[in-house]
């Protein structure tokens, strides 16, 4: 199993009281799997994604990525691992307004170590997500669907083994949402593991597995097998 | 498409260019800081240089002058305010022979006319090359043998070149030497031997100059060194009392310097206090602006984090950005200061009413570099807290749901 979260919890202090964002959650994602997490706003989905992406340390529990417990790694080592192996697409627009589209896509190459600057060409990735013609544009000139495509291209730049996307189709119309989701299916078909948050029932149906989150608690839900043959739990 | 390396510097420049108003405000604060700090340093060094120069040049124990002209001699020597005052010739001769006098020499001051026909009003100083022990050695270094008949040695700010000629009253004088800057009245003075000075004084009277005694032997002041063991204060007191009816007074040059030093000390204290206050204020305002900016841009830094940036890399990006702001501001401030300072230095030195001698930039280079660096580094220091906070919190900003 590429990613295993074991009984992770995350608590915050809010106005002096302890608030539990994620409580005793466990999940697994294998290579080539497309796994979705659903749940109401504020249920803890994004926090869970942040924990499994190595962006937030859990208060309790462990996250095992490719056999290594990333909750025990120091920031520099964790970033070295996360940069090339875990692609993360944040919720909402996340392109830097001061950079062109092509520079936004290339950005991850310059945030890690020099040795890690190998990867698929940015222009080729933009072509792959259908945004090749936007390379010289700036984010302010792009539509919501185009912004999302560029974000996906950026997350794929270093050919990650795990791609995490937080509501990647949240503000898109059904056609754009379906097209973007199609991209994720293609990526999963090529072998990458995908973990995403979505509210769209039509898209949830196309996932290999589904988790529901409510009040910080995660529950495995109905499971189906994609034609490509994902792991069945 | 040409690929550019997205180094922290490049990212910083892009970010700064995208927010020109914010960048201009931040750099403007640093420019003001650099202007004041470097300006304060130059001013302090120049005033210190002036006082030190005065201490070296006023190498006599006492100056005997007419009563009522004690301030004038200070103005003429320290600040270049042309003055003309005269002692009775007979009394002067008697004073030079007083008990306790080790060496004495007469000087004759003539102020050129302040008229539209004259390019500048200057102080002419006639001295006796044989007996003078104050300016003669110094003049000797500028023109060996001193000025002869029809010759003059000019101060550094007099508009004349060695070998050229300058007209005073009715006569042209050949410039045989030009003195190094002193920061004192000597810079706007012209030196000539006593015989030539007396001729000039006669022409001065013929052209309408007033207040000159008719005895033909007028002198303006006597520079005196007292014998070892003679108390110069007591010596001065005795002259003031003994020659009260002859309208003779005594100025102690070192007290002139001491007064100037006292004034300088007060001024430098104000400059230092203002500079320190400004640094603290600037650092506080910069820290506040960086903190506000950090809050506003937290999600942007969260994106960096999500894309694999370490906390240290985020901190480096923030500090690079603030260092660029600091560099732009410090260069702008230093540049503006250079323009203002070099354009108005003379006016400044006159309005300060104190001896003023700017050391060479080469001699000031280490201190200037240090002060420039203090200005440059103010933004990185002010942004350090924000940078560390960004490193700690940026990831949370990208995780927050509903953003």
Coordinates of C-alpha atoms in Angstrom, one line a residue, chain B residues 22 26 282-299 301 318 321-322 379-390 392-393:
Chain B
X22 CA 3.9 48.5 -1.3
X26 CA 8.9 50.0 2.0
X282 CA 11.6 52.7 10.8
X283 CA 12.2 49.2 12.1
X284 CA 8.8 49.3 13.9
X285 CA 6.9 50.5 10.8
X286 CA 8.7 48.0 8.6
X287 CA 8.0 45.2 11.0
X288 CA 4.3 46.2 11.1
X289 CA 4.1 46.4 7.3
X290 CA 5.9 43.1 6.8
X291 CA 3.5 41.5 9.4
X292 CA 0.5 42.8 7.5
X293 CA 1.9 41.7 4.3
X294 CA 2.6 38.3 5.7
X295 CA -1.0 37.9 6.7
X296 CA -2.2 39.0 3.4
X297 CA 0.2 36.6 1.5
X298 CA 0.0 33.7 3.9
X299 CA -1.8 31.6 1.3
X301 CA 3.4 31.0 1.0
X318 CA 10.8 36.4 2.6
X321 CA 12.4 40.0 -0.7
X322 CA 13.0 42.3 2.3
X379 CA 14.0 45.4 6.4
X380 CA 15.4 41.8 6.7
X381 CA 15.8 42.3 10.5
X382 CA 12.3 43.8 10.7
X383 CA 10.8 41.0 8.6
X384 CA 12.6 38.2 10.5
X385 CA 9.7 37.6 12.9
X386 CA 7.2 37.5 10.0
X387 CA 9.5 35.2 8.0
X388 CA 9.6 32.7 10.8
X389 CA 5.9 33.0 11.4
X390 CA 5.3 32.3 7.7
X392 CA 5.5 28.0 10.8
X393 CA 1.9 28.8 9.6

